[in-house]
Amino acid sequence: MYLIVGLGNPGTQYARTRHNAGWMVLDELARRHSIDLTKKNFQALTGNGSIAEQRVLLIKPQTFMNLSGRAAAAAMHYHHIALDHILVVTDDLNLPLGKLRLRVGGSDGGHNGLKSVAESLASKEYARLRFGVSEPPREEREQRGTADFVLRPFSTDEWPLVEKTVGRAADCIETFIREGAAAAMNQFNRGDQS
């Protein structure tokens, strides 16, 4: 079984924000594979199904970003899922909008959701798919930091690229499940954001 975790924040006010890119990708996977992602379990919305003839559990933690790891760890332990069958989808300010980066292991990059996952799983050796959301303009970043920026919705002008990237991220996860992390990294890490 594969565990695919989308990081985000609950509440309709966050639905189309940069910080909820992970949830957008899980919603697309659920749509493509007719997975009902509404069951409440492990402090998350969950959905069981099949992708590439493999059993999958999709989860959207409902604990807010900083405690996302609780849901991931609970699902992993309950279903006895190996670390190499876990993929976490998250937003990334350090990547331009539209860029994807899949990696196994590594740092949390200052992302509190990834930090929570690593702490709760007691390991950093899981796959993470970073969804580029760009960073705020320098002046805004210096005055207000990044918290306000990631909780703002994508602009109307950005939305076509967001939708395209959500689709590419879902394709990447399907490749990860079907062919493994190395194949997915080779195919999607070098792709441009257009």
PDB file of C-alpha atoms in Angstrom, residues 53-188:
ATOM      1  CA  GLU A  53      -2.907  -1.397  -9.845  1.00  0.00           C
ATOM      2  CA  GLN A  54      -1.514  -0.571  -6.386  1.00  0.00           C
ATOM      3  CA  ARG A  55      -3.553   0.050  -3.243  1.00  0.00           C
ATOM      4  CA  VAL A  56      -3.287   3.657  -2.099  1.00  0.00           C
ATOM      5  CA  LEU A  57      -4.440   5.697   0.850  1.00  0.00           C
ATOM      6  CA  LEU A  58      -4.794   9.421   0.204  1.00  0.00           C
ATOM      7  CA  ILE A  59      -4.880  11.646   3.293  1.00  0.00           C
ATOM      8  CA  LYS A  60      -5.452  15.352   3.857  1.00  0.00           C
ATOM      9  CA  PRO A  61      -4.555  16.079   7.517  1.00  0.00           C
ATOM     10  CA  GLN A  62      -7.134  18.223   9.289  1.00  0.00           C
ATOM     11  CA  THR A  63      -4.771  19.356  12.061  1.00  0.00           C
ATOM     12  CA  PHE A  64      -3.451  22.475  10.321  1.00  0.00           C
ATOM     13  CA  MET A  65      -0.019  22.492   8.737  1.00  0.00           C
ATOM     14  CA  ASN A  66       2.217  22.462  11.809  1.00  0.00           C
ATOM     15  CA  LEU A  67       0.753  19.173  13.119  1.00  0.00           C
ATOM     16  CA  SER A  68       0.339  17.337   9.800  1.00  0.00           C
ATOM     17  CA  GLY A  69       2.752  14.600  10.807  1.00  0.00           C
ATOM     18  CA  ARG A  70       0.338  13.171  13.371  1.00  0.00           C
ATOM     19  CA  ALA A  71      -2.053  11.996  10.663  1.00  0.00           C
ATOM     20  CA  ALA A  72       0.741  10.663   8.453  1.00  0.00           C
ATOM     21  CA  ALA A  73       2.301   8.666  11.300  1.00  0.00           C
ATOM     22  CA  ALA A  74      -1.045   7.281  12.486  1.00  0.00           C
ATOM     23  CA  ALA A  75      -1.904   6.056   8.975  1.00  0.00           C
ATOM     24  CA  MET A  76       1.587   4.648   8.414  1.00  0.00           C
ATOM     25  CA  HIS A  77       1.562   2.660  11.668  1.00  0.00           C
ATOM     26  CA  TYR A  78      -2.026   1.435  11.346  1.00  0.00           C
ATOM     27  CA  HIS A  79      -1.490   0.130   7.804  1.00  0.00           C
ATOM     28  CA  HIS A  80       2.179  -0.919   8.306  1.00  0.00           C
ATOM     29  CA  ILE A  81       3.310   1.199   5.356  1.00  0.00           C
ATOM     30  CA  ALA A  82       7.029   1.249   4.586  1.00  0.00           C
ATOM     31  CA  LEU A  83       8.787   4.614   4.333  1.00  0.00           C
ATOM     32  CA  ASP A  84       9.589   4.009   0.653  1.00  0.00           C
ATOM     33  CA  HIS A  85       5.835   3.830  -0.018  1.00  0.00           C
ATOM     34  CA  ILE A  86       5.118   7.270   1.487  1.00  0.00           C
ATOM     35  CA  LEU A  87       4.967  10.471  -0.550  1.00  0.00           C
ATOM     36  CA  VAL A  88       4.143  13.901   0.886  1.00  0.00           C
ATOM     37  CA  VAL A  89       2.972  16.717  -1.411  1.00  0.00           C
ATOM     38  CA  THR A  90       3.737  20.237  -0.223  1.00  0.00           C
ATOM     39  CA  ASP A  91       4.040  23.830  -1.402  1.00  0.00           C
ATOM     40  CA  ASP A  92       7.523  25.306  -1.777  1.00  0.00           C
ATOM     41  CA  LEU A  93       8.339  29.024  -1.756  1.00  0.00           C
ATOM     42  CA  ASN A  94      11.859  28.367  -3.032  1.00  0.00           C
ATOM     43  CA  LEU A  95      10.645  27.010  -6.369  1.00  0.00           C
ATOM     44  CA  PRO A  96       9.067  29.173  -9.065  1.00  0.00           C
ATOM     45  CA  LEU A  97       5.373  28.722  -9.687  1.00  0.00           C
ATOM     46  CA  GLY A  98       4.854  25.680 -11.872  1.00  0.00           C
ATOM     47  CA  LYS A  99       8.093  23.890 -10.971  1.00  0.00           C
ATOM     48  CA  LEU A 100       7.971  20.436  -9.344  1.00  0.00           C
ATOM     49  CA  ARG A 101      10.753  18.753  -7.399  1.00  0.00           C
ATOM     50  CA  LEU A 102      10.544  15.145  -6.181  1.00  0.00           C
ATOM     51  CA  ARG A 103      13.133  13.954  -3.704  1.00  0.00           C
ATOM     52  CA  VAL A 104      13.576  11.125  -1.227  1.00  0.00           C
ATOM     53  CA  GLY A 105      15.006  12.284   2.081  1.00  0.00           C
ATOM     54  CA  GLY A 106      16.550  15.659   2.761  1.00  0.00           C
ATOM     55  CA  SER A 107      15.705  18.622   4.930  1.00  0.00           C
ATOM     56  CA  ASP A 108      12.344  20.197   5.603  1.00  0.00           C
ATOM     57  CA  GLY A 109      13.558  23.412   3.956  1.00  0.00           C
ATOM     58  CA  GLY A 110      11.985  25.451   6.758  1.00  0.00           C
ATOM     59  CA  HIS A 111       8.518  24.054   5.980  1.00  0.00           C
ATOM     60  CA  ASN A 112       6.666  23.366   9.230  1.00  0.00           C
ATOM     61  CA  GLY A 113       4.441  20.708   7.671  1.00  0.00           C
ATOM     62  CA  LEU A 114       7.450  18.698   6.464  1.00  0.00           C
ATOM     63  CA  LYS A 115       9.127  19.222   9.835  1.00  0.00           C
ATOM     64  CA  SER A 116       6.065  17.764  11.578  1.00  0.00           C
ATOM     65  CA  VAL A 117       5.996  14.783   9.203  1.00  0.00           C
ATOM     66  CA  ALA A 118       9.701  14.015   9.744  1.00  0.00           C
ATOM     67  CA  GLU A 119       9.334  14.293  13.528  1.00  0.00           C
ATOM     68  CA  SER A 120       6.206  12.121  13.617  1.00  0.00           C
ATOM     69  CA  LEU A 121       7.616   9.451  11.294  1.00  0.00           C
ATOM     70  CA  ALA A 122      10.964   9.621  13.148  1.00  0.00           C
ATOM     71  CA  SER A 123      12.644   9.717   9.744  1.00  0.00           C
ATOM     72  CA  LYS A 124      13.367  12.010   6.825  1.00  0.00           C
ATOM     73  CA  GLU A 125      13.623   9.088   4.401  1.00  0.00           C
ATOM     74  CA  TYR A 126      10.265   9.484   2.719  1.00  0.00           C
ATOM     75  CA  ALA A 127       9.502  11.003  -0.683  1.00  0.00           C
ATOM     76  CA  ARG A 128       8.364  14.598  -0.878  1.00  0.00           C
ATOM     77  CA  LEU A 129       6.956  16.293  -3.934  1.00  0.00           C
ATOM     78  CA  ARG A 130       7.507  20.025  -3.728  1.00  0.00           C
ATOM     79  CA  PHE A 131       5.072  22.190  -5.701  1.00  0.00           C
ATOM     80  CA  GLY A 132       6.602  25.556  -6.559  1.00  0.00           C
ATOM     81  CA  VAL A 133       4.462  28.499  -5.462  1.00  0.00           C
ATOM     82  CA  SER A 134       7.128  31.234  -5.856  1.00  0.00           C
ATOM     83  CA  GLU A 135       8.127  33.583  -3.102  1.00  0.00           C
ATOM     84  CA  PRO A 136       6.681  36.981  -2.279  1.00  0.00           C
ATOM     85  CA  PRO A 137       8.365  40.065  -3.697  1.00  0.00           C
ATOM     86  CA  ARG A 138      11.479  40.998  -1.715  1.00  0.00           C
ATOM     87  CA  GLU A 139       9.981  44.144  -0.189  1.00  0.00           C
ATOM     88  CA  GLU A 140       6.913  42.261   1.043  1.00  0.00           C
ATOM     89  CA  ARG A 141       9.053  39.397   2.366  1.00  0.00           C
ATOM     90  CA  GLU A 142      11.253  41.826   4.316  1.00  0.00           C
ATOM     91  CA  GLN A 143       8.285  43.707   5.799  1.00  0.00           C
ATOM     92  CA  ARG A 144       5.844  40.891   6.542  1.00  0.00           C
ATOM     93  CA  GLY A 145       7.648  37.581   6.094  1.00  0.00           C
ATOM     94  CA  THR A 146       6.073  34.748   4.141  1.00  0.00           C
ATOM     95  CA  ALA A 147       3.141  33.627   6.324  1.00  0.00           C
ATOM     96  CA  ASP A 148       0.616  36.046   4.802  1.00  0.00           C
ATOM     97  CA  PHE A 149       1.803  35.227   1.299  1.00  0.00           C
ATOM     98  CA  VAL A 150       1.311  31.439   1.512  1.00  0.00           C
ATOM     99  CA  LEU A 151      -2.157  31.899   3.005  1.00  0.00           C
ATOM    100  CA  ARG A 152      -3.275  34.109   0.108  1.00  0.00           C
ATOM    101  CA  PRO A 153      -5.116  32.623  -2.883  1.00  0.00           C
ATOM    102  CA  PHE A 154      -3.335  32.304  -6.197  1.00  0.00           C
ATOM    103  CA  SER A 155      -4.140  35.208  -8.500  1.00  0.00           C
ATOM    104  CA  THR A 156      -6.425  34.867 -11.511  1.00  0.00           C
ATOM    105  CA  ASP A 157      -3.395  35.274 -13.783  1.00  0.00           C
ATOM    106  CA  GLU A 158      -1.555  32.460 -11.981  1.00  0.00           C
ATOM    107  CA  TRP A 159      -4.471  30.039 -11.987  1.00  0.00           C
ATOM    108  CA  PRO A 160      -3.937  28.463 -15.475  1.00  0.00           C
ATOM    109  CA  LEU A 161      -0.353  27.530 -14.524  1.00  0.00           C
ATOM    110  CA  VAL A 162      -1.517  26.273 -11.110  1.00  0.00           C
ATOM    111  CA  GLU A 163      -4.057  23.955 -12.768  1.00  0.00           C
ATOM    112  CA  LYS A 164      -1.454  22.674 -15.231  1.00  0.00           C
ATOM    113  CA  THR A 165       1.014  22.036 -12.403  1.00  0.00           C
ATOM    114  CA  VAL A 166      -1.605  20.224 -10.326  1.00  0.00           C
ATOM    115  CA  GLY A 167      -2.088  17.881 -13.291  1.00  0.00           C
ATOM    116  CA  ARG A 168       1.663  17.363 -13.714  1.00  0.00           C
ATOM    117  CA  ALA A 169       2.029  16.687  -9.982  1.00  0.00           C
ATOM    118  CA  ALA A 170      -0.691  14.034 -10.179  1.00  0.00           C
ATOM    119  CA  ASP A 171       1.131  12.529 -13.189  1.00  0.00           C
ATOM    120  CA  CYS A 172       4.346  12.495 -11.138  1.00  0.00           C
ATOM    121  CA  ILE A 173       2.685  10.633  -8.264  1.00  0.00           C
ATOM    122  CA  GLU A 174       1.220   8.085 -10.665  1.00  0.00           C
ATOM    123  CA  THR A 175       4.727   7.528 -12.084  1.00  0.00           C
ATOM    124  CA  PHE A 176       6.152   7.235  -8.554  1.00  0.00           C
ATOM    125  CA  ILE A 177       3.649   4.490  -7.763  1.00  0.00           C
ATOM    126  CA  ARG A 178       3.954   2.708 -11.114  1.00  0.00           C
ATOM    127  CA  GLU A 179       7.716   2.973 -11.776  1.00  0.00           C
ATOM    128  CA  GLY A 180       9.381   4.164  -8.562  1.00  0.00           C
ATOM    129  CA  ALA A 181      10.985   7.324  -7.239  1.00  0.00           C
ATOM    130  CA  ALA A 182      14.002   7.344  -9.584  1.00  0.00           C
ATOM    131  CA  ALA A 183      11.853   7.169 -12.719  1.00  0.00           C
ATOM    132  CA  ALA A 184       9.528   9.897 -11.428  1.00  0.00           C
ATOM    133  CA  MET A 185      12.478  12.153 -10.528  1.00  0.00           C
ATOM    134  CA  ASN A 186      14.067  11.655 -13.950  1.00  0.00           C
ATOM    135  CA  GLN A 187      10.860  12.541 -15.726  1.00  0.00           C
ATOM    136  CA  PHE A 188       9.493  15.407 -13.624  1.00  0.00           C
TER     137      PHE A 188
END
